Tab-separated table of C-alpha atoms and ligand atoms in Angstrom:
chain	number	residue	atom	x	y	z
A	778	MET	CA	-22.636	-18.439	-9.064
A	779	LEU	CA	-23.529	-15.155	-7.348
A	780	ALA	CA	-22.095	-11.795	-8.397
A	781	ASN	CA	-19.052	-10.686	-6.372
A	782	ARG	CA	-20.906	-7.622	-5.108
A	783	THR	CA	-23.250	-9.804	-3.069
A	784	SER	CA	-20.379	-10.913	-0.844
A	785	ILE	CA	-19.139	-7.433	0.058
A	786	ILE	CA	-22.293	-6.320	1.819
A	787	SER	CA	-23.620	-7.507	5.172
A	788	PRO	CA	-27.280	-8.240	5.784
A	789	SER	CA	-29.149	-5.450	7.600
A	790	VAL	CA	-28.805	-5.876	11.388
A	791	THR	CA	-32.078	-4.038	11.964
A	792	ILE	CA	-33.988	-6.325	9.592
A	793	GLY	CA	-32.290	-9.309	11.308
A	794	ILE	CA	-33.665	-8.141	14.653
A	795	SER	CA	-37.209	-7.674	13.348
A	796	THR	CA	-37.061	-11.179	11.841
A	797	LYS	CA	-36.038	-12.596	15.233
A	798	VAL	CA	-38.754	-10.571	17.015
A	799	ASN	CA	-41.404	-11.747	14.533
A	800	GLU	CA	-40.303	-15.350	15.015
A	801	LEU	CA	-40.700	-15.010	18.810
A	802	LEU	CA	-44.116	-13.374	18.368
A	803	ARG	CA	-45.158	-16.217	16.056
A	804	GLN	CA	-44.251	-18.656	18.836
A	805	GLY	CA	-46.608	-16.721	21.123
A	806	ILE	CA	-43.763	-15.145	23.123
A	807	GLU	CA	-44.359	-11.533	24.172
A	808	VAL	CA	-41.581	-9.129	23.175
A	809	THR	CA	-41.126	-5.443	24.060
A	810	SER	CA	-39.810	-3.793	20.928
A	811	LEU	CA	-37.878	-0.529	20.983
A	812	SER	CA	-35.992	-1.393	17.839
A	813	ILE	CA	-38.034	-0.264	14.866
A	814	GLY	CA	-37.230	2.936	12.937
A	815	GLU	CA	-40.830	3.566	12.038
A	816	PRO	CA	-43.501	5.950	13.408
A	817	ASP	CA	-46.031	4.158	15.617
A	818	PHE	CA	-48.817	6.281	14.084
A	819	TYR	CA	-51.038	5.333	11.174
A	820	THR	CA	-50.975	7.304	7.930
A	821	PRO	CA	-53.449	10.239	8.348
A	822	ASP	CA	-56.958	9.406	7.102
A	823	LYS	CA	-57.001	12.164	4.475
A	824	VAL	CA	-53.858	10.715	2.918
A	825	LYS	CA	-55.377	7.243	2.844
A	826	ASP	CA	-58.531	8.729	1.286
A	827	ALA	CA	-56.440	10.462	-1.394
A	828	GLY	CA	-54.828	7.104	-2.220
A	829	ILE	CA	-58.221	5.387	-2.422
A	830	GLN	CA	-59.599	8.208	-4.572
A	831	ALA	CA	-56.619	7.917	-6.936
A	832	ILE	CA	-57.443	4.237	-7.446
A	833	LYS	CA	-61.149	5.008	-8.016
A	834	ASP	CA	-60.232	7.726	-10.527
A	835	ASN	CA	-58.053	5.239	-12.414
A	836	LYS	CA	-54.895	7.194	-11.680
A	837	THR	CA	-53.133	3.873	-11.919
A	838	LYS	CA	-51.137	4.226	-15.134
A	839	TYR	CA	-47.481	4.852	-15.914
A	840	ASP	CA	-46.421	8.471	-15.498
A	841	ALA	CA	-43.239	10.558	-15.904
A	842	ALA	CA	-39.993	8.876	-14.749
A	843	SER	CA	-39.021	11.784	-12.508
A	844	GLY	CA	-42.453	11.869	-10.859
A	845	LEU	CA	-45.945	13.298	-11.022
A	846	LEU	CA	-46.188	16.969	-11.988
A	847	GLU	CA	-48.689	17.751	-9.188
A	848	LEU	CA	-46.422	16.175	-6.569
A	849	LYS	CA	-43.345	18.005	-7.860
A	850	ARG	CA	-45.295	21.275	-7.525
A	851	ALA	CA	-46.247	20.382	-3.943
A	852	ILE	CA	-42.599	19.522	-3.133
A	853	ILE	CA	-41.343	22.784	-4.652
A	854	ASP	CA	-43.868	24.756	-2.561
A	855	LYS	CA	-42.829	22.823	0.552
A	856	LEU	CA	-39.115	23.422	-0.058
A	857	TYR	CA	-39.799	27.138	-0.386
A	858	ARG	CA	-42.230	27.302	2.560
A	859	ASP	CA	-40.227	25.205	5.047
A	860	ASN	CA	-36.646	25.507	3.857
A	861	LYS	CA	-36.540	28.845	2.005
A	862	VAL	CA	-35.002	27.271	-1.096
A	863	THR	CA	-36.303	27.780	-4.620
A	864	TYR	CA	-36.316	24.878	-7.062
A	865	ASP	CA	-37.627	24.333	-10.598
A	866	LEU	CA	-39.684	21.358	-11.731
A	867	ASP	CA	-36.690	19.781	-13.486
A	868	GLU	CA	-34.683	19.765	-10.258
A	869	ILE	CA	-36.970	17.369	-8.383
A	870	VAL	CA	-36.892	13.567	-8.771
A	871	ILE	CA	-39.497	11.536	-6.894
A	872	SER	CA	-38.486	8.011	-5.914
A	873	SER	CA	-39.642	4.928	-4.014
A	874	GLY	CA	-38.549	6.136	-0.569
A	875	ALA	CA	-35.548	8.122	0.627
A	876	LYS	CA	-33.504	4.927	0.434
A	877	HIS	CA	-34.138	4.773	-3.285
A	878	ALA	CA	-33.443	8.523	-3.603
A	879	ILE	CA	-29.986	7.901	-2.070
A	880	THR	CA	-29.418	4.993	-4.477
A	881	ASN	CA	-30.267	7.236	-7.444
A	882	ALA	CA	-27.923	9.926	-6.125
A	883	LEU	CA	-24.995	7.522	-5.638
A	884	LEU	CA	-25.544	6.001	-9.088
A	885	ALA	CA	-25.498	9.484	-10.608
A	886	ILE	CA	-22.300	10.761	-8.962
A	887	MET	CA	-20.069	7.820	-8.063
A	888	ASN	CA	-17.458	6.143	-10.259
A	889	PRO	CA	-15.787	2.862	-9.215
A	890	ASN	CA	-13.493	3.386	-6.192
A	891	ASP	CA	-14.660	6.937	-5.556
A	892	GLU	CA	-14.648	7.678	-1.848
A	893	ILE	CA	-17.771	8.702	0.035
A	894	ILE	CA	-17.225	10.185	3.492
A	895	ILE	CA	-19.566	8.806	6.146
A	896	PRO	CA	-19.496	10.258	9.689
A	897	LYS	CA	-19.896	7.668	12.462
A	898	PRO	CA	-22.371	6.770	13.812
A	899	TYR	CA	-24.143	6.467	10.461
A	900	TRP	CA	-27.508	5.301	9.228
A	901	THR	CA	-26.977	1.600	8.773
A	902	SER	CA	-27.539	1.395	4.994
A	903	TYR	CA	-25.094	4.112	3.769
A	904	PRO	CA	-21.878	2.016	3.752
A	905	GLU	CA	-23.570	-1.009	2.192
A	906	MET	CA	-25.151	1.126	-0.535
A	907	VAL	CA	-21.788	2.726	-1.340
A	908	LYS	CA	-20.034	-0.668	-1.480
A	909	LEU	CA	-22.796	-2.274	-3.523
A	910	LEU	CA	-22.455	0.460	-6.143
A	911	GLY	CA	-18.659	0.086	-6.374
A	912	GLY	CA	-17.530	2.980	-4.170
A	913	THR	CA	-15.432	3.082	-1.015
A	914	PRO	CA	-16.927	4.264	2.276
A	915	VAL	CA	-14.483	6.398	4.285
A	916	PHE	CA	-15.530	6.725	7.916
A	917	VAL	CA	-15.040	9.742	10.168
A	918	ASN	CA	-14.783	9.109	13.901
A	919	THR	CA	-16.810	11.910	15.437
A	920	GLN	CA	-16.768	12.571	19.191
A	921	GLU	CA	-19.477	11.927	21.761
A	922	ALA	CA	-18.484	15.203	23.448
A	923	ASN	CA	-19.700	16.962	20.257
A	924	SER	CA	-22.939	14.942	20.276
A	925	PHE	CA	-21.309	13.012	17.410
A	926	LYS	CA	-21.661	16.006	15.116
A	927	LEU	CA	-18.961	16.222	12.464
A	928	GLN	CA	-16.360	18.922	13.095
A	929	PRO	CA	-14.761	20.815	10.165
A	930	GLU	CA	-11.223	19.665	11.032
A	931	GLU	CA	-12.370	16.017	11.141
A	932	LEU	CA	-13.713	16.387	7.614
A	933	ARG	CA	-10.688	18.279	6.288
A	934	ALA	CA	-8.347	15.501	7.485
A	935	LEU	CA	-10.133	12.886	5.379
A	936	VAL	CA	-10.798	14.609	2.065
A	937	SER	CA	-8.632	13.124	-0.710
A	938	ASP	CA	-8.554	13.523	-4.480
A	939	LYS	CA	-10.870	10.491	-4.638
A	940	THR	CA	-13.525	12.027	-2.387
A	941	LYS	CA	-16.783	12.431	-4.276
A	942	ALA	CA	-19.335	13.195	-1.601
A	943	ILE	CA	-20.194	13.246	2.075
A	944	PHE	CA	-23.317	12.132	3.896
A	945	ILE	CA	-24.775	14.584	6.411
A	946	THR	CA	-27.789	13.219	8.284
A	947	ASN	CA	-29.671	16.016	9.979
A	948	PRO	CA	-31.403	15.256	12.350
A	949	SER	CA	-29.366	12.117	12.937
A	950	ASN	CA	-30.415	8.522	13.040
A	951	PRO	CA	-29.190	7.039	15.467
A	952	THR	CA	-28.317	9.939	17.815
A	953	GLY	CA	-31.105	12.495	17.257
A	954	ALA	CA	-28.457	15.249	17.069
A	955	VAL	CA	-29.388	18.378	15.084
A	956	TYR	CA	-26.767	20.656	13.504
A	957	THR	CA	-26.941	24.414	14.010
A	958	LYS	CA	-26.689	26.784	11.056
A	959	ASN	CA	-23.142	27.783	12.062
A	960	GLU	CA	-22.009	24.180	12.338
A	961	LEU	CA	-23.363	23.423	8.878
A	962	GLU	CA	-21.800	26.524	7.346
A	963	ALA	CA	-18.320	25.459	8.456
A	964	ILE	CA	-18.747	21.985	6.927
A	965	VAL	CA	-20.304	23.258	3.718
A	966	GLN	CA	-17.457	25.744	3.248
A	967	ILE	CA	-14.973	22.861	3.072
A	968	CYS	CA	-17.177	20.922	0.638
A	969	ILE	CA	-17.388	23.953	-1.648
A	970	GLU	CA	-13.635	24.508	-1.419
A	971	LYS	CA	-12.819	20.828	-2.089
A	972	ARG	CA	-15.584	20.434	-4.691
A	973	ILE	CA	-17.394	17.511	-3.083
A	974	TYR	CA	-21.109	16.789	-3.172
A	975	ILE	CA	-23.215	16.825	-0.033
A	976	LEU	CA	-25.811	14.087	0.342
A	977	ALA	CA	-28.041	15.941	2.798
A	978	ASP	CA	-30.343	13.341	4.326
A	979	GLU	CA	-33.100	15.468	5.867
A	980	ILE	CA	-35.745	12.743	6.227
A	981	TYR	CA	-36.252	13.617	9.942
A	982	GLU	CA	-36.382	17.373	9.260
A	983	LYS	CA	-39.920	17.760	10.634
A	984	ILE	CA	-39.257	15.796	13.802
A	985	ILE	CA	-37.307	18.325	15.852
A	986	PHE	CA	-37.910	19.700	19.320
A	987	SER	CA	-36.950	23.334	18.688
A	988	ASP	CA	-37.372	25.707	15.734
A	989	ASP	CA	-33.769	25.297	14.816
A	990	PHE	CA	-33.688	23.303	11.600
A	991	THR	CA	-31.490	24.548	8.752
A	992	SER	CA	-31.633	22.848	5.371
A	993	ILE	CA	-28.112	22.724	3.897
A	994	ALA	CA	-29.243	23.871	0.439
A	995	SER	CA	-30.617	27.082	1.985
A	996	LEU	CA	-27.175	28.269	3.086
A	997	SER	CA	-26.105	29.818	-0.249
A	998	ASP	CA	-26.384	29.327	-4.010
A	999	LEU	CA	-23.046	27.498	-3.991
A	1000	ALA	CA	-24.220	25.241	-1.161
A	1001	LYS	CA	-27.420	24.521	-3.079
A	1002	ASP	CA	-25.476	23.641	-6.235
A	1003	ILE	CA	-23.360	20.913	-4.571
A	1004	THR	CA	-26.148	19.517	-2.382
A	1005	ILE	CA	-28.489	16.672	-3.171
A	1006	THR	CA	-31.245	17.012	-0.591
A	1007	ILE	CA	-32.811	13.688	0.336
A	1008	ASN	CA	-36.264	13.705	1.885
A	1009	GLY	CA	-39.499	11.725	1.930
A	1010	LEU	CA	-42.832	11.034	3.578
A	1011	SER	CA	-41.979	7.911	5.608
A	1012	LYS	CA	-41.288	9.697	8.882
A	1013	SER	CA	-43.082	13.060	8.623
A	1014	ALA	CA	-46.429	11.656	7.421
A	1015	SER	CA	-46.027	8.125	8.761
A	1016	MET	CA	-46.047	6.704	5.232
A	1017	THR	CA	-43.268	4.090	5.454
A	1018	GLY	CA	-45.077	1.440	3.426
A	1019	TRP	CA	-46.170	3.830	0.673
A	1020	ARG	CA	-42.483	4.154	-0.339
A	1021	LEU	CA	-42.257	7.801	-1.252
A	1022	GLY	CA	-39.097	9.890	-1.230
A	1023	TYR	CA	-37.452	12.538	-3.371
A	1024	THR	CA	-34.320	14.474	-4.198
A	1025	ALA	CA	-33.851	18.180	-4.865
A	1026	SER	CA	-30.622	18.958	-6.710
A	1027	ASN	CA	-29.199	20.913	-9.599
A	1028	LYS	CA	-30.682	20.234	-13.056
A	1029	LYS	CA	-27.761	18.194	-14.368
A	1030	LEU	CA	-27.905	15.777	-11.454
A	1031	ALA	CA	-31.707	15.595	-11.559
A	1032	LYS	CA	-31.611	14.752	-15.277
A	1033	ALA	CA	-29.089	11.952	-14.634
A	1034	MET	CA	-31.081	10.548	-11.695
A	1035	SER	CA	-34.296	10.664	-13.687
A	1036	ALA	CA	-32.693	8.730	-16.577
A	1037	ILE	CA	-31.301	6.112	-14.158
A	1038	GLN	CA	-34.636	5.723	-12.388
A	1039	GLY	CA	-36.494	5.565	-15.707
A	1040	HIS	CA	-34.566	2.423	-16.668
A	1041	LEU	CA	-34.516	0.756	-13.271
A	1042	VAL	CA	-38.034	1.270	-11.874
A	1043	SER	CA	-39.786	3.778	-14.189
A	1044	HIS	CA	-41.153	5.786	-11.238
A	1045	PRO	CA	-42.659	5.238	-7.785
A	1046	SER	CA	-46.253	4.030	-7.475
A	1047	THR	CA	-48.616	6.555	-9.052
A	1048	ILE	CA	-51.160	5.918	-6.283
A	1049	SER	CA	-48.605	6.672	-3.555
A	1050	GLN	CA	-47.651	9.860	-5.365
A	1051	TRP	CA	-51.258	11.110	-5.356
A	1052	ALA	CA	-51.507	10.313	-1.648
A	1053	ALA	CA	-48.241	12.203	-1.067
A	1054	VAL	CA	-49.682	15.341	-2.712
A	1055	GLU	CA	-52.305	15.373	0.043
A	1056	ALA	CA	-49.687	14.613	2.734
A	1057	ILE	CA	-47.427	17.488	1.695
A	1058	ASN	CA	-50.206	20.016	1.127
A	1059	HIS	CA	-52.537	19.263	4.027
A	1060	CYS	CA	-50.885	17.276	6.806
A	1061	GLU	CA	-48.861	19.891	8.673
A	1062	GLU	CA	-51.167	19.651	11.701
A	1063	ASP	CA	-51.019	15.834	11.773
A	1064	THR	CA	-47.227	15.995	11.689
A	1065	GLN	CA	-47.165	18.587	14.470
A	1066	ASN	CA	-49.371	16.344	16.640
A	1067	MET	CA	-46.974	13.432	16.122
A	1068	VAL	CA	-43.977	15.651	16.913
A	1069	GLU	CA	-45.607	16.850	20.147
A	1070	THR	CA	-46.039	13.235	21.208
A	1071	TYR	CA	-42.411	12.376	20.324
A	1072	HIS	CA	-41.321	15.451	22.273
A	1073	LYS	CA	-43.138	14.321	25.448
A	1074	ARG	CA	-41.713	10.823	25.095
A	1075	ARG	CA	-38.208	12.219	24.516
A	1076	ASP	CA	-38.417	14.178	27.769
A	1077	ALA	CA	-39.677	11.113	29.646
A	1078	VAL	CA	-36.901	8.924	28.195
A	1079	ILE	CA	-34.203	11.428	29.231
A	1080	LYS	CA	-35.622	11.478	32.770
A	1081	MET	CA	-35.679	7.698	33.014
A	1082	PHE	CA	-32.086	7.364	31.813
A	1083	GLU	CA	-30.903	9.985	34.303
A	1084	GLU	CA	-31.728	7.399	36.966
A	1085	ILE	CA	-29.453	4.748	35.428
A	1086	ASN	CA	-25.905	5.629	36.497
A	1087	GLU	CA	-24.254	2.890	34.452
A	1088	LEU	CA	-25.520	4.286	31.141
A	1089	SER	CA	-25.347	7.710	29.544
A	1090	ILE	CA	-27.319	9.034	26.605
A	1091	ILE	CA	-26.803	11.701	23.988
A	1092	ARG	CA	-29.670	14.170	24.432
A	1093	PRO	CA	-31.758	13.820	21.250
A	1094	GLU	CA	-32.892	17.105	19.684
A	1095	GLY	CA	-34.766	15.451	16.829
A	1096	ALA	CA	-35.866	12.155	15.170
A	1097	PHE	CA	-37.174	9.457	17.550
A	1098	TYR	CA	-34.086	7.627	18.767
A	1099	THR	CA	-31.806	7.590	21.794
A	1100	PHE	CA	-28.206	6.425	21.436
A	1101	ILE	CA	-27.053	4.927	24.730
A	1102	ASN	CA	-23.442	4.540	25.864
A	1103	ILE	CA	-23.038	1.023	27.303
A	1104	SER	CA	-19.230	1.039	27.657
A	1105	GLN	CA	-19.478	0.723	31.452
A	1106	LEU	CA	-20.947	-2.746	30.920
A	1107	ARG	CA	-17.796	-4.007	29.180
A	1108	PRO	CA	-16.343	-5.682	32.328
A	1109	TYR	CA	-19.397	-7.982	32.398
A	1110	PHE	CA	-18.729	-9.104	28.811
A	1111	GLU	CA	-14.977	-9.668	28.972
A	1112	ASN	CA	-14.499	-12.083	26.071
A	1113	SER	CA	-17.062	-10.486	23.843
A	1114	SER	CA	-16.140	-9.837	20.213
A	1115	SER	CA	-19.020	-7.339	19.980
A	1116	LEU	CA	-20.311	-5.761	23.178
A	1117	SER	CA	-23.384	-4.223	21.570
A	1118	ILE	CA	-24.439	-7.469	19.858
A	1119	ASP	CA	-23.966	-9.502	23.057
A	1120	VAL	CA	-25.917	-6.949	25.125
A	1121	CYS	CA	-28.741	-6.883	22.565
A	1122	ASN	CA	-28.854	-10.685	22.310
A	1123	LYS	CA	-29.024	-11.025	26.098
A	1124	LEU	CA	-31.748	-8.384	26.293
A	1125	LEU	CA	-33.782	-10.178	23.646
A	1126	ASP	CA	-33.164	-13.770	24.747
A	1127	GLU	CA	-33.520	-13.285	28.510
A	1128	TYR	CA	-35.586	-10.112	28.935
A	1129	ARG	CA	-37.629	-10.170	25.724
A	1130	LEU	CA	-36.579	-6.623	24.859
A	1131	ALA	CA	-35.557	-5.748	21.285
A	1132	VAL	CA	-33.110	-2.857	20.837
A	1133	VAL	CA	-30.498	-2.265	18.120
A	1134	PRO	CA	-26.738	-2.847	18.630
A	1135	GLY	CA	-24.586	0.231	18.045
A	1136	ILE	CA	-22.328	-1.788	15.743
A	1137	ALA	CA	-25.123	-1.499	13.132
A	1138	PHE	CA	-24.304	2.221	13.090
A	1139	GLY	CA	-20.539	1.721	13.291
A	1140	LEU	CA	-20.033	2.112	17.081
A	1141	ASP	CA	-19.914	-0.953	19.297
A	1142	ASP	CA	-20.063	0.805	22.697
A	1143	TYR	CA	-23.682	1.870	22.165
A	1144	ILE	CA	-27.210	0.596	21.687
A	1145	ARG	CA	-30.102	2.456	20.066
A	1146	ILE	CA	-33.646	2.525	21.326
A	1147	THR	CA	-36.552	4.172	19.571
A	1148	TYR	CA	-39.340	6.126	21.221
A	1149	ALA	CA	-41.630	5.666	18.242
A	1150	ALA	CA	-43.575	3.395	20.583
A	1151	ASP	CA	-46.356	4.049	23.117
A	1152	MET	CA	-45.377	5.205	26.627
A	1153	GLU	CA	-46.266	1.875	28.219
A	1154	THR	CA	-43.895	0.017	25.883
A	1155	ILE	CA	-41.154	2.613	26.464
A	1156	VAL	CA	-41.503	2.386	30.265
A	1157	THR	CA	-41.551	-1.436	30.180
A	1158	GLY	CA	-38.495	-1.476	27.914
A	1159	ILE	CA	-36.427	0.868	30.055
A	1160	HIS	CA	-37.483	-1.015	33.181
A	1161	LYS	CA	-36.141	-4.193	31.555
A	1162	ILE	CA	-32.813	-2.435	30.871
A	1163	LYS	CA	-32.634	-1.434	34.570
A	1164	GLN	CA	-33.370	-5.017	35.634
A	1165	PHE	CA	-30.733	-6.341	33.221
A	1166	ILE	CA	-28.076	-4.073	34.777
A	1167	GLN	CA	-29.106	-5.029	38.331
A	1168	ASP	CA	-28.853	-8.710	37.407
A	1169	LEU	CA	-25.392	-8.191	35.881
A	1170	GLN	CA	-24.238	-6.572	39.127
A	1171	SER	CA	-25.701	-9.162	41.484
B	1473	PLP	C1	-31.520	8.512	8.070
B	1473	PLP	C2	-32.457	7.752	7.184
B	1473	PLP	N1	-32.419	7.977	5.862
B	1473	PLP	C3	-33.233	7.326	5.018
B	1473	PLP	C4	-34.158	6.398	5.495
B	1473	PLP	C5	-35.032	5.694	4.501
B	1473	PLP	O1	-36.330	6.153	4.493
B	1473	PLP	P1	-37.408	5.655	3.424
B	1473	PLP	O2	-38.427	4.862	4.182
B	1473	PLP	O3	-38.007	6.901	2.860
B	1473	PLP	O4	-36.699	4.855	2.390
B	1473	PLP	C6	-34.242	6.136	6.859
B	1473	PLP	C7	-35.186	5.132	7.377
B	1473	PLP	O5	-35.064	4.613	8.462
B	1473	PLP	C8	-33.372	6.842	7.742
B	1473	PLP	O6	-33.393	6.631	9.061
């Protein structure tokens, strides 16, 4: 009785893990969790106050489908201030999280069977979203030696006359890799030449450990015209539950996305939008404090993994994840149909440590841990990984 599309997508592995962790916690079993892709900080007080004030002021009615005027102005100022790109009001569409912004973008550009290029490892939802909306995900195998950053020749080899767009996640979830300006220019050049859209997922833009972030749309007017920038407040202002994201794109695309959103959800919560105005205009210092903490944890995590010879990590330059190569553990899991799932299950069942299998991001020889957790949890978690390896070897 269900629609065919429901059978072509797989349930989210990450949500599956949290469900299992919650079940264990409910049974009173202690679990160390390094699995969640969510800041471990609370939303800044002034943002919460702005939300409360919006409710008190009865700012609780329907508003424009593409988003609140005041928030669009704040986003335009931010895009100019941080990214050196100029946008007009009718080029911004505010949505219920970056996830929803990506959905709007795919609905606006993709016809049935259009191909969307997705570099591996990818953020877990991209392929399922593409399939759900009738498109075909086409995966690029990037190389660990390049920190899994897409190389121009890898892209060129996969572009076909059905290619509609490519996802570029910068900084990356799950690797934390950050592209340089030169690296982006080479990729963007091909997209301009081949006339394909760039879905530039820049949700982790603020969480970087150098001053080296380049927004794709800032590269040139042509780059800006083919790019749909995806961003939001979940990570930078620790506002995951408020569900606030947005796109910046050319007018034609923005008009289409606004019409789609208008019919599907009207617009994101008005209250969340008022809170987001405060977050974008006044929370730079709060974000910087969070980033400093992530930075310290990142350095500590790298140090701890240097002591584990059996595993190697890709040095994260942004976001709050570490992607860990577990291929050396394969001999201990000879008949395994998925190394990363078996390793994660063993870690959870026997060591009470939750981490995410690399297969959720398209690569089975890896696991992902997050350092959006306090130092004690991080140290306990990595200690459990060490113990797990020692036990395998004994
Ligand atoms: C790369 C990436 N894009 C988009 C999202 C979705 O963010 P939001 O909470 O704004 O929907 C996430 C969340 O984990 C993410 O990691």
